[in-house]
């Protein structure tokens, strides 16, 4: 009985560690983050300048749109993947799963990572809506007359919802293959929404490209926050003494 009890005590810390999220790997986060924020931010500023000042890039944008636009049921269904009613519930499910796993594993501040992604999703309109009103861009010939098409809100919703879900989920995926699949599915969903929006004529290509740039900045900011939270949690766990087994 005593040997069996000792074995259980020895294996308990290992079981708890296996249930914890994979900590962020130390690396050159600073330069990478600077590129991931700086380059998309510059591109977003350049595209916005062209749209507001009706620069020569709009001519190429219109020609590309005319080549791609062919409204059909398939493109409409793809664009619907960027609806709030579709993308946000996916995010909520993933955040709930991550919170459940974190609480069950005894992670310190298990609620912080899901909350950060939820806050980003909630404040997204504060980044998109003012630009829409300021740019006042008209839509394509496939949509009713009006303004507010730049940047694409559906693309931004899809990118932040699916991208935020993957960033929160990644630490709970143990294999490299599973993480690659998650990132690939996210990219496929965002590209499908983007293609559907342009193909259906709901948005000009530059509307979609601008949302890619904007969301690259926002998701990089979320990645940095989650990275910091992961490191903080790892340090806390490594220094916490267990009542039975000593330092874990």
Coordinates of N, CA and C in Angstrom, one line a residue:
X1 N 0.8 -1.2 0.0 CA 0.0 0.0 0.0 C 0.9 1.3 0.0
X2 N 1.9 1.3 0.8 CA 2.8 2.4 0.9 C 3.5 2.7 -0.4
X3 N 4.0 1.6 -1.0 CA 4.7 1.8 -2.3 C 3.8 2.3 -3.4
X4 N 2.5 1.8 -3.4 CA 1.5 2.3 -4.3 C 1.2 3.8 -4.1
X5 N 1.1 4.2 -2.8 CA 0.8 5.6 -2.5 C 2.0 6.5 -2.9
X6 N 3.2 6.0 -2.7 CA 4.4 6.8 -3.1 C 4.5 7.0 -4.6
X7 N 4.1 5.9 -5.4 CA 4.1 6.0 -6.8 C 3.1 7.0 -7.3
X8 N 1.9 7.0 -6.7 CA 0.9 8.0 -7.0 C 1.4 9.4 -6.8
X9 N 2.0 9.6 -5.6 CA 2.5 10.9 -5.3 C 3.6 11.4 -6.3
X10 N 4.4 10.4 -6.7 CA 5.5 10.8 -7.7 C 4.9 11.2 -9.0
X11 N 3.9 10.5 -9.4 CA 3.3 10.7 -10.7 C 2.3 11.9 -10.8
X12 N 1.9 12.3 -9.6 CA 0.9 13.5 -9.6 C 1.4 14.7 -10.2
X13 N 2.7 15.2 -9.8 CA 3.2 16.4 -10.4 C 3.3 16.3 -11.9
X14 N 3.8 15.1 -12.4 CA 3.9 14.9 -13.8 C 2.6 15.0 -14.5
X15 N 1.5 14.5 -13.9 CA 0.2 14.6 -14.5 C -0.3 16.0 -14.5
X16 N 0.0 16.8 -13.5 CA -0.4 18.2 -13.4 C 0.3 19.0 -14.5
X17 N 1.6 18.7 -14.7 CA 2.4 19.4 -15.7 C 1.9 19.1 -17.1
X18 N 1.5 17.8 -17.3 CA 1.0 17.4 -18.6 C -0.3 18.1 -19.0
X19 N -1.1 18.5 -17.9 CA -2.4 19.1 -18.1 C -2.2 20.6 -18.3
X20 N -1.0 21.2 -18.0 CA -0.8 22.6 -18.1 C -0.5 23.0 -19.6
X21 N -0.8 24.3 -19.9 CA -0.5 24.7 -21.3 C 1.0 24.7 -21.6
X22 N 1.4 24.6 -22.8 CA 2.8 24.6 -23.2 C 3.2 26.1 -23.1
X23 N 4.3 26.3 -22.2 CA 4.7 27.7 -22.1 C 5.3 28.3 -23.3
X24 N 5.3 29.6 -23.4 CA 5.8 30.3 -24.6 C 7.3 30.1 -24.6
X25 N 7.9 29.8 -25.8 CA 9.3 29.6 -25.9 C 10.0 30.9 -25.9
X26 N 11.1 31.0 -25.1 CA 11.9 32.2 -25.2 C 12.5 32.4 -26.6
X27 N 12.5 33.6 -27.1 CA 13.1 33.8 -28.4 C 13.2 35.3 -28.7
X28 N 13.4 35.6 -30.0 CA 13.6 36.9 -30.4 C 12.2 37.6 -30.7
X29 N 11.4 37.7 -29.6 CA 10.1 38.3 -29.8 C 10.1 39.7 -30.2
X30 N 11.1 40.5 -29.7 CA 11.2 41.9 -30.0 C 11.3 42.2 -31.5
X31 N 12.3 41.7 -32.2 CA 12.4 42.0 -33.6 C 11.3 41.5 -34.4
X32 N 10.8 40.3 -34.1 CA 9.7 39.7 -34.8 C 8.4 40.5 -34.6
X33 N 8.2 40.9 -33.4 CA 7.0 41.7 -33.1 C 7.1 43.1 -33.9
X34 N 8.3 43.7 -33.9 CA 8.4 44.9 -34.6 C 8.1 44.8 -36.1
X35 N 8.5 43.7 -36.7 CA 8.2 43.5 -38.1 C 6.7 43.2 -38.3
X36 N 6.2 42.4 -37.4 CA 4.7 42.0 -37.5 C 3.8 43.1 -37.3
X37 N 4.3 44.1 -36.5 CA 3.4 45.3 -36.3 C 3.8 46.4 -37.3
X38 N 5.1 46.7 -37.5 CA 5.5 47.8 -38.3 C 5.1 47.7 -39.8
X39 N 5.4 46.5 -40.4 CA 5.1 46.4 -41.8 C 3.6 46.5 -42.1
X40 N 2.8 45.7 -41.4 CA 1.3 45.8 -41.7 C 0.8 47.2 -41.4
X41 N 1.3 47.9 -40.4 CA 0.8 49.2 -40.1 C 1.2 50.2 -41.2
X42 N 2.4 50.1 -41.8 CA 2.8 51.0 -42.9 C 1.9 50.7 -44.1
X43 N 1.7 49.4 -44.4 CA 0.9 49.0 -45.6 C -0.6 49.6 -45.4
X44 N -1.1 49.4 -44.2 CA -2.5 49.9 -43.9 C -2.5 51.4 -44.1
X45 N -1.5 52.1 -43.6 CA -1.5 53.6 -43.8 C -1.4 54.0 -45.3
X46 N -0.6 53.3 -46.1 CA -0.5 53.5 -47.5 C -1.8 53.3 -48.3
X47 N -2.4 52.1 -48.0 CA -3.7 51.8 -48.6 C -4.7 52.8 -48.3
X48 N -4.8 53.2 -47.0 CA -5.8 54.2 -46.6 C -5.6 55.5 -47.2
X49 N -4.3 55.9 -47.4 CA -4.0 57.2 -48.1 C -4.5 57.1 -49.5
X50 N -4.3 56.0 -50.2 CA -4.7 55.9 -51.6 C -6.2 55.9 -51.7
X51 N -6.9 55.3 -50.7 CA -8.4 55.3 -50.8 C -8.9 56.7 -50.5
X52 N -8.4 57.3 -49.5 CA -8.9 58.7 -49.1 C -8.6 59.7 -50.2
X53 N -7.4 59.7 -50.8 CA -7.0 60.6 -51.8 C -7.3 60.2 -53.2
X54 N -8.0 59.0 -53.3 CA -8.3 58.5 -54.6 C -7.1 58.4 -55.5
X55 N -6.1 57.7 -55.0 CA -4.8 57.6 -55.7 C -4.8 56.6 -56.8
X56 N -3.7 56.5 -57.6 CA -3.7 55.6 -58.7 C -3.9 54.1 -58.4
X57 N -3.6 53.7 -57.1 CA -3.8 52.3 -56.8 C -5.3 51.9 -56.9
X58 N -6.2 52.9 -56.8 CA -7.6 52.5 -56.9 C -8.0 52.0 -58.3
X59 N -7.2 52.5 -59.3 CA -7.5 52.0 -60.7 C -7.2 50.6 -60.8
X60 N -6.1 50.1 -60.3 CA -5.7 48.7 -60.3 C -6.7 47.9 -59.5
X61 N -7.1 48.5 -58.4 CA -8.1 47.8 -57.5 C -9.4 47.6 -58.3
X62 N -9.9 48.6 -59.0 CA -11.1 48.4 -59.7 C -11.0 47.4 -60.8
X63 N -9.9 47.4 -61.5 CA -9.7 46.4 -62.6 C -9.6 45.0 -62.1
X64 N -9.0 44.8 -61.0 CA -8.9 43.5 -60.4 C -10.3 43.0 -59.9
X65 N -11.0 44.0 -59.4 CA -12.4 43.6 -58.9 C -13.3 43.2 -60.1
X66 N -13.2 43.9 -61.2 CA -14.0 43.6 -62.4 C -13.6 42.2 -62.9
X67 N -12.4 41.8 -62.8 CA -12.0 40.5 -63.2 C -12.5 39.4 -62.3
X68 N -12.6 39.7 -61.0 CA -12.9 38.6 -60.0 C -14.4 38.5 -59.7
X69 N -15.1 39.7 -59.8 CA -16.5 39.7 -59.4 C -17.4 38.8 -60.3
X70 N -18.1 37.8 -59.6 CA -19.0 37.0 -60.3 C -20.0 36.4 -59.2
X71 N -21.0 37.2 -58.8 CA -21.8 36.8 -57.7 C -22.4 35.4 -57.9
X72 N -22.3 34.5 -56.9 CA -22.9 33.2 -57.0 C -23.2 32.8 -55.5
X73 N -23.9 31.7 -55.4 CA -24.2 31.2 -54.1 C -23.0 30.8 -53.3
X74 N -22.0 30.2 -53.9 CA -20.8 29.7 -53.2 C -20.1 30.9 -52.6
X75 N -19.9 32.0 -53.3 CA -19.1 33.1 -52.8 C -19.9 33.8 -51.7
X76 N -21.2 33.8 -51.7 CA -22.0 34.3 -50.6 C -21.9 33.5 -49.4
X77 N -21.9 32.2 -49.5 CA -21.7 31.3 -48.3 C -20.3 31.5 -47.7
X78 N -19.3 31.6 -48.5 CA -18.0 31.8 -48.0 C -17.9 33.2 -47.3
X79 N -18.5 34.2 -47.8 CA -18.4 35.5 -47.2 C -19.2 35.5 -45.8
X80 N -20.2 34.6 -45.7 CA -21.0 34.5 -44.5 C -20.2 34.0 -43.3
X81 N -19.0 33.3 -43.6 CA -18.2 32.8 -42.6 C -17.6 34.0 -41.8
X82 N -17.6 35.2 -42.3 CA -17.2 36.4 -41.6 C -18.3 37.1 -40.8
X83 N -19.5 36.6 -40.9 CA -20.6 37.2 -40.1 C -20.3 37.1 -38.6
X84 N -20.7 38.1 -37.9 CA -20.6 38.0 -36.4 C -21.3 36.8 -35.8
X85 N -22.4 36.5 -36.4 CA -23.2 35.3 -35.9 C -22.5 34.0 -36.1
X86 N -21.5 33.9 -37.0 CA -20.8 32.7 -37.3 C -19.5 32.7 -36.6
X87 N -18.7 33.8 -36.8 CA -17.3 33.8 -36.3 C -17.2 33.9 -34.7
X88 N -18.1 34.8 -34.2 CA -18.0 35.0 -32.7 C -18.3 33.8 -31.9
X89 N -19.4 33.1 -32.2 CA -19.7 31.8 -31.5 C -18.5 30.8 -31.5
X90 N -17.8 30.8 -32.6 CA -16.6 29.9 -32.7 C -15.6 30.4 -31.7
X91 N -15.3 31.7 -31.6 CA -14.4 32.2 -30.7 C -14.8 31.9 -29.2
X92 N -16.1 32.1 -29.0 CA -16.6 31.9 -27.6 C -16.4 30.5 -27.2
X93 N -16.7 29.5 -28.1 CA -16.5 28.1 -27.7 C -15.1 27.8 -27.4
X94 N -14.2 28.3 -28.2 CA -12.7 28.0 -28.0 C -12.3 28.7 -26.7
X95 N -12.7 29.9 -26.4 CA -12.3 30.6 -25.2 C -12.9 29.9 -24.0
X96 N -14.1 29.3 -24.1 CA -14.7 28.6 -23.0 C -13.9 27.3 -22.7
X97 N -13.5 26.6 -23.8 CA -12.7 25.4 -23.7 C -11.3 25.7 -23.0
X98 N -10.7 26.8 -23.4 CA -9.4 27.2 -22.9 C -9.5 27.5 -21.4
X99 N -10.6 28.2 -21.1 CA -10.8 28.6 -19.6 C -11.1 27.3 -18.8
X100 N -11.8 26.4 -19.3 CA -12.1 25.1 -18.6 C -10.9 24.3 -18.4
X101 N -10.0 24.2 -19.5 CA -8.8 23.5 -19.4 C -7.9 24.2 -18.4
X102 N -7.8 25.5 -18.4 CA -6.9 26.2 -17.5 C -7.3 26.1 -16.1
X103 N -8.6 26.2 -15.8 CA -9.0 26.1 -14.4 C -8.8 24.7 -13.9
X104 N -9.1 23.7 -14.8 CA -9.0 22.3 -14.4 C -7.5 22.0 -14.1
X105 N -6.6 22.6 -14.8 CA -5.2 22.3 -14.6 C -4.5 23.2 -13.5
X106 N -5.4 24.0 -12.9 CA -4.8 24.8 -11.8 C -3.9 26.0 -12.3
X107 N -4.1 26.4 -13.5 CA -3.3 27.5 -14.0 C -3.6 28.8 -13.3
X108 N -2.6 29.5 -12.9 CA -2.8 30.8 -12.3 C -3.4 31.8 -13.3
X109 N -4.4 32.5 -12.9 CA -5.1 33.5 -13.8 C -5.5 32.7 -15.1
X110 N -6.2 31.6 -14.9 CA -6.7 30.9 -16.1 C -7.6 31.6 -17.0
X111 N -8.2 32.7 -16.4 CA -9.2 33.5 -17.2 C -8.5 34.6 -18.0
X112 N -7.2 34.8 -17.8 CA -6.6 36.0 -18.4 C -6.5 35.9 -19.9
X113 N -6.1 34.8 -20.4 CA -5.9 34.7 -21.9 C -7.2 34.7 -22.6
X114 N -8.3 33.9 -22.2 CA -9.5 34.0 -22.8 C -10.1 35.5 -22.8
X115 N -9.9 36.1 -21.6 CA -10.4 37.5 -21.5 C -9.8 38.4 -22.4
X116 N -8.4 38.3 -22.6 CA -7.7 39.2 -23.5 C -8.3 39.0 -25.0
X117 N -8.5 37.8 -25.4 CA -9.0 37.6 -26.8 C -10.4 38.1 -26.9
X118 N -11.2 38.0 -25.8 CA -12.6 38.5 -25.9 C -12.7 40.0 -25.9
X119 N -11.8 40.6 -25.2 CA -11.7 42.1 -25.2 C -11.3 42.6 -26.6
X120 N -10.4 42.0 -27.2 CA -10.0 42.4 -28.5 C -11.1 42.3 -29.5
X121 N -11.9 41.2 -29.4 CA -13.0 41.0 -30.3 C -14.1 42.1 -30.0
X122 N -14.2 42.5 -28.8 CA -15.3 43.4 -28.4 C -14.9 44.9 -28.8
X123 N -13.6 45.2 -28.8 CA -13.2 46.5 -29.2 C -12.9 46.7 -30.7
X124 N -12.9 45.6 -31.4 CA -12.6 45.7 -32.9 C -13.4 46.7 -33.6
X125 N -14.7 46.9 -33.4 CA -15.4 48.0 -34.1 C -14.8 49.4 -33.8
X126 N -14.2 49.6 -32.7 CA -13.6 50.9 -32.4 C -12.4 51.2 -33.3
X127 N -11.8 50.1 -33.9 CA -10.7 50.3 -34.9 C -11.3 50.4 -36.3
X128 N -12.4 49.7 -36.6 CA -12.8 49.6 -38.0 C -13.8 50.7 -38.3
X129 N -14.8 51.0 -37.4 CA -15.9 51.9 -37.7 C -15.4 53.3 -38.0
X130 N -14.5 53.9 -37.2 CA -14.1 55.3 -37.5 C -13.4 55.4 -38.8
X131 N -12.6 54.4 -39.2 CA -12.0 54.4 -40.5 C -13.0 54.3 -41.7
X132 N -14.0 53.5 -41.5 CA -15.1 53.4 -42.5 C -15.7 54.8 -42.7
X133 N -16.1 55.5 -41.6 CA -16.7 56.8 -41.7 C -15.8 57.8 -42.3
X134 N -14.5 57.8 -41.9 CA -13.6 58.8 -42.4 C -13.3 58.5 -43.9
X135 N -13.1 57.3 -44.3 CA -12.7 57.0 -45.7 C -13.9 57.2 -46.6
X136 N -15.1 56.8 -46.2 CA -16.3 57.0 -47.0 C -16.3 56.4 -48.4
X137 N -15.7 55.2 -48.5 CA -15.6 54.6 -49.8 C -16.9 54.0 -50.3
X138 N -17.1 54.1 -51.6 CA -18.3 53.5 -52.2 C -18.0 52.0 -52.4
X139 N -19.1 51.3 -52.6 CA -19.0 49.9 -52.8 C -18.9 49.6 -54.3
X140 N -18.8 48.3 -54.7 CA -18.8 47.9 -56.1 C -20.2 48.0 -56.7
X141 N -20.3 47.7 -58.0 CA -21.5 47.7 -58.7 C -22.5 46.6 -58.2
X142 N -22.0 45.6 -57.5 CA -22.8 44.5 -57.1 C -23.5 44.7 -55.8
X143 N -23.3 45.9 -55.1 CA -23.9 46.2 -53.9 C -24.7 47.5 -54.0
X144 N -25.7 47.7 -53.1 CA -26.5 49.0 -53.2 C -25.6 50.2 -53.0
X145 N -26.0 51.3 -53.5 CA -25.2 52.6 -53.4 C -25.0 52.9 -51.9
X146 N -23.9 53.4 -51.6 CA -23.6 53.8 -50.2 C -22.1 53.9 -49.9
X147 N -21.8 54.3 -48.7 CA -20.4 54.4 -48.4 C -20.1 53.5 -47.1
X148 N -18.8 53.5 -46.7 CA -18.5 52.7 -45.5 C -18.0 51.3 -45.8
X149 N -17.5 51.1 -47.0 CA -17.0 49.8 -47.4 C -15.5 49.5 -47.0
X150 N -14.8 50.6 -46.7 CA -13.4 50.4 -46.4 C -13.1 50.7 -44.9
X151 N -12.4 49.9 -44.2 CA -12.0 48.5 -44.6 C -13.1 47.5 -44.4
X152 N -12.8 46.3 -44.8 CA -13.9 45.2 -44.7 C -14.1 44.8 -43.3
X153 N -15.3 45.0 -42.8 CA -15.6 44.5 -41.4 C -15.7 43.0 -41.3
X154 N -16.2 42.4 -42.4 CA -16.3 40.9 -42.3 C -15.0 40.3 -42.3
X155 N -14.0 40.8 -43.0 CA -12.7 40.2 -43.0 C -12.0 40.4 -41.6
X156 N -12.2 41.6 -41.1 CA -11.7 41.9 -39.7 C -12.3 41.0 -38.7
X157 N -13.6 40.8 -38.8 CA -14.3 39.9 -37.8 C -13.7 38.5 -37.9
X158 N -13.6 38.0 -39.1 CA -13.1 36.6 -39.3 C -11.7 36.5 -38.8
X159 N -10.8 37.5 -39.1 CA -9.4 37.4 -38.8 C -9.2 37.4 -37.2
X160 N -9.9 38.3 -36.6 CA -9.8 38.5 -35.1 C -10.4 37.3 -34.4
X161 N -11.6 36.9 -34.9 CA -12.3 35.8 -34.2 C -11.5 34.5 -34.4
X162 N -11.2 34.1 -35.6 CA -10.6 32.8 -35.8 C -9.1 32.9 -35.4
X163 N -8.4 34.0 -35.7 CA -7.1 34.2 -35.2 C -6.9 34.2 -33.7
X164 N -7.8 34.9 -33.0 CA -7.7 35.0 -31.6 C -8.0 33.6 -31.0
X165 N -8.9 32.9 -31.6 CA -9.2 31.5 -31.1 C -8.0 30.6 -31.2
X166 N -7.3 30.7 -32.3 CA -6.1 29.8 -32.5 C -5.0 30.2 -31.5
X167 N -4.8 31.5 -31.3 CA -3.7 32.0 -30.4 C -4.0 31.5 -29.0
X168 N -5.3 31.5 -28.6 CA -5.6 31.0 -27.2 C -5.5 29.5 -27.1
X169 N -5.9 28.8 -28.2 CA -5.9 27.4 -28.2 C -4.5 26.7 -28.4
X170 N -3.6 27.4 -29.0 CA -2.3 26.8 -29.3 C -1.5 26.2 -28.1
X171 N -1.5 26.9 -26.9 CA -0.8 26.3 -25.8 C -1.4 25.0 -25.3
X172 N -2.6 24.7 -25.7 CA -3.2 23.4 -25.2 C -3.1 22.3 -26.2
X173 N -2.5 22.6 -27.3 CA -2.2 21.6 -28.4 C -0.8 21.0 -28.2
X174 N -0.7 19.7 -27.9 CA 0.6 19.1 -27.5 C 1.5 18.8 -28.7
X175 N 1.0 18.5 -29.8 CA 1.8 18.1 -31.0 C 2.0 19.3 -32.0
X176 N 3.1 19.3 -32.6 CA 3.4 20.3 -33.6 C 2.4 20.2 -34.8
X177 N 2.0 18.9 -35.1 CA 1.1 18.7 -36.2 C -0.3 19.4 -35.9
X178 N -0.8 19.2 -34.6 CA -2.0 19.8 -34.2 C -2.0 21.3 -34.3
X179 N -0.8 21.9 -33.9 CA -0.7 23.3 -34.0 C -0.7 23.8 -35.4
X180 N 0.0 23.1 -36.3 CA 0.0 23.5 -37.7 C -1.4 23.4 -38.3
X181 N -2.1 22.3 -38.0 CA -3.5 22.2 -38.5 C -4.3 23.3 -38.0
X182 N -4.2 23.7 -36.8 CA -5.1 24.8 -36.2 C -4.8 26.1 -37.0
X183 N -3.5 26.4 -37.2 CA -3.1 27.6 -37.9 C -3.6 27.5 -39.3
X184 N -3.4 26.4 -40.0 CA -3.9 26.2 -41.3 C -5.4 26.4 -41.5
X185 N -6.2 25.8 -40.6 CA -7.6 26.0 -40.6 C -8.0 27.5 -40.5
X186 N -7.3 28.1 -39.6 CA -7.6 29.6 -39.4 C -7.3 30.4 -40.7
X187 N -6.1 30.1 -41.3 CA -5.8 30.8 -42.5 C -6.7 30.5 -43.6
X188 N -7.2 29.2 -43.7 CA -8.1 28.9 -44.8 C -9.4 29.6 -44.6
X189 N -9.9 29.7 -43.3 CA -11.2 30.4 -43.1 C -11.1 31.8 -43.4
X190 N -10.0 32.5 -43.1 CA -9.9 33.9 -43.4 C -9.8 34.1 -44.9
X191 N -9.0 33.3 -45.5 CA -8.9 33.4 -47.0 C -10.2 33.1 -47.7
X192 N -10.9 32.2 -47.2 CA -12.2 31.8 -47.8 C -13.2 33.0 -47.7
X193 N -13.2 33.6 -46.5 CA -14.1 34.8 -46.3 C -13.6 35.9 -47.2
X194 N -12.3 36.2 -47.3 CA -11.8 37.2 -48.2 C -12.2 37.0 -49.6
X195 N -12.0 35.8 -50.1 CA -12.3 35.5 -51.5 C -13.8 35.6 -51.7
X196 N -14.6 35.1 -50.8 CA -16.0 35.2 -51.0 C -16.5 36.7 -51.1
X197 N -15.9 37.5 -50.2 CA -16.3 38.9 -50.2 C -16.0 39.6 -51.6
X198 N -14.8 39.3 -52.1 CA -14.4 40.0 -53.4 C -15.2 39.3 -54.5
X199 N -15.3 38.0 -54.5 CA -16.0 37.3 -55.6 C -17.5 37.7 -55.7
X200 N -18.1 37.9 -54.5 CA -19.5 38.3 -54.5 C -19.7 39.7 -54.8
X201 N -18.6 40.5 -54.7 CA -18.7 41.9 -55.0 C -19.1 42.8 -53.7
X202 N -19.0 42.2 -52.6 CA -19.4 42.9 -51.4 C -18.3 43.9 -51.0
X203 N -17.0 43.6 -51.5 CA -15.9 44.5 -51.1 C -14.9 44.6 -52.3
X204 N -14.2 45.7 -52.4 CA -13.1 45.8 -53.3 C -11.9 45.0 -52.7
X205 N -11.0 44.6 -53.5 CA -9.8 43.8 -53.0 C -9.0 44.6 -52.0
X206 N -8.9 46.0 -52.2 CA -8.1 46.8 -51.2 C -8.8 46.8 -49.8
X207 N -10.2 46.8 -49.8 CA -10.9 46.7 -48.6 C -10.5 45.5 -47.7
X208 N -10.3 44.4 -48.4 CA -9.9 43.2 -47.7 C -8.5 43.2 -47.3
X209 N -7.6 43.7 -48.2 CA -6.2 43.8 -47.9 C -5.9 44.7 -46.7
X210 N -6.6 45.8 -46.7 CA -6.5 46.7 -45.5 C -6.8 46.0 -44.2
X211 N -7.9 45.2 -44.2 CA -8.3 44.5 -43.0 C -7.3 43.5 -42.6
X212 N -6.7 42.8 -43.6 CA -5.6 41.9 -43.3 C -4.5 42.7 -42.5
X213 N -4.1 43.8 -43.0 CA -3.0 44.6 -42.4 C -3.4 45.0 -41.0
X214 N -4.6 45.6 -40.8 CA -5.1 46.0 -39.5 C -5.1 44.9 -38.5
X215 N -5.6 43.7 -38.9 CA -5.7 42.6 -38.0 C -4.4 42.0 -37.7
X216 N -3.4 42.1 -38.6 CA -2.1 41.6 -38.3 C -1.5 42.3 -37.1
X217 N -1.7 43.6 -37.1 CA -1.3 44.5 -36.0 C -2.0 44.1 -34.7
X218 N -3.3 43.9 -34.8 CA -4.1 43.6 -33.6 C -3.8 42.2 -33.0
X219 N -3.6 41.2 -33.9 CA -3.3 39.9 -33.5 C -1.9 39.8 -32.9
X220 N -1.0 40.5 -33.5 CA 0.3 40.6 -32.9 C 0.3 41.1 -31.5
X221 N -0.5 42.2 -31.3 CA -0.6 42.7 -29.9 C -1.2 41.6 -29.0
X222 N -2.2 40.9 -29.5 CA -2.8 39.8 -28.6 C -1.7 38.8 -28.4
X223 N -0.9 38.4 -29.4 CA 0.1 37.4 -29.2 C 1.1 37.8 -28.2
X224 N 1.5 39.1 -28.2 CA 2.5 39.6 -27.2 C 1.9 39.5 -25.8
X225 N 0.6 39.8 -25.6 CA -0.1 39.8 -24.3 C -0.1 38.3 -23.8
X226 N -0.5 37.4 -24.7 CA -0.6 36.0 -24.3 C 0.8 35.4 -24.0
X227 N 1.8 35.9 -24.7 CA 3.1 35.4 -24.5 C 3.6 35.9 -23.1
X228 N 3.3 37.1 -22.8 CA 3.6 37.6 -21.4 C 2.9 36.9 -20.3
X229 N 1.6 36.6 -20.5 CA 0.8 35.9 -19.6 C 1.4 34.4 -19.4
X230 N 1.8 33.8 -20.5 CA 2.3 32.4 -20.4 C 3.6 32.4 -19.6
X231 N 4.5 33.4 -19.9 CA 5.7 33.4 -19.1 C 5.5 33.6 -17.7
X232 N 4.6 34.6 -17.4 CA 4.3 34.8 -16.0 C 3.7 33.6 -15.2
X233 N 2.8 32.9 -15.9 CA 2.3 31.7 -15.3 C 3.3 30.6 -15.1
X234 N 4.3 30.5 -16.1 CA 5.3 29.5 -16.0 C 6.2 29.8 -14.8
X235 N 6.5 31.1 -14.6 CA 7.4 31.4 -13.4 C 6.7 31.2 -12.1
X236 N 5.4 31.5 -12.1 CA 4.6 31.3 -10.9 C 4.5 29.8 -10.5
X237 N 4.3 29.0 -11.5 CA 4.1 27.5 -11.3 C 5.5 26.9 -10.8
X238 N 6.6 27.4 -11.4 CA 7.9 26.8 -11.1 C 8.3 27.1 -9.7
X239 N 7.8 28.2 -9.1 CA 8.2 28.6 -7.8 C 7.2 28.3 -6.7
X240 N 6.1 27.6 -7.1 CA 5.0 27.3 -6.1 C 5.3 26.0 -5.4
X241 N 5.3 25.9 -4.1 CA 5.6 24.7 -3.4 C 4.3 23.9 -3.2
X242 N 4.4 22.6 -3.4 CA 3.3 21.7 -3.2 C 3.4 21.2 -1.8
X243 N 2.2 21.1 -1.1 CA 2.2 20.6 0.2 C 2.7 19.2 0.4
X244 N 2.6 18.4 -0.6 CA 3.0 17.0 -0.5 C 4.4 16.7 -1.1
X245 N 4.6 17.3 -2.2 CA 5.8 16.9 -3.0 C 7.0 17.9 -3.0
X246 N 6.8 19.0 -2.3 CA 7.8 20.0 -2.4 C 7.7 20.9 -3.6
X247 N 8.8 21.6 -4.0 CA 8.7 22.5 -5.2 C 8.3 21.7 -6.4
X248 N 7.3 22.2 -7.1 CA 6.9 21.5 -8.3 C 7.5 22.0 -9.5

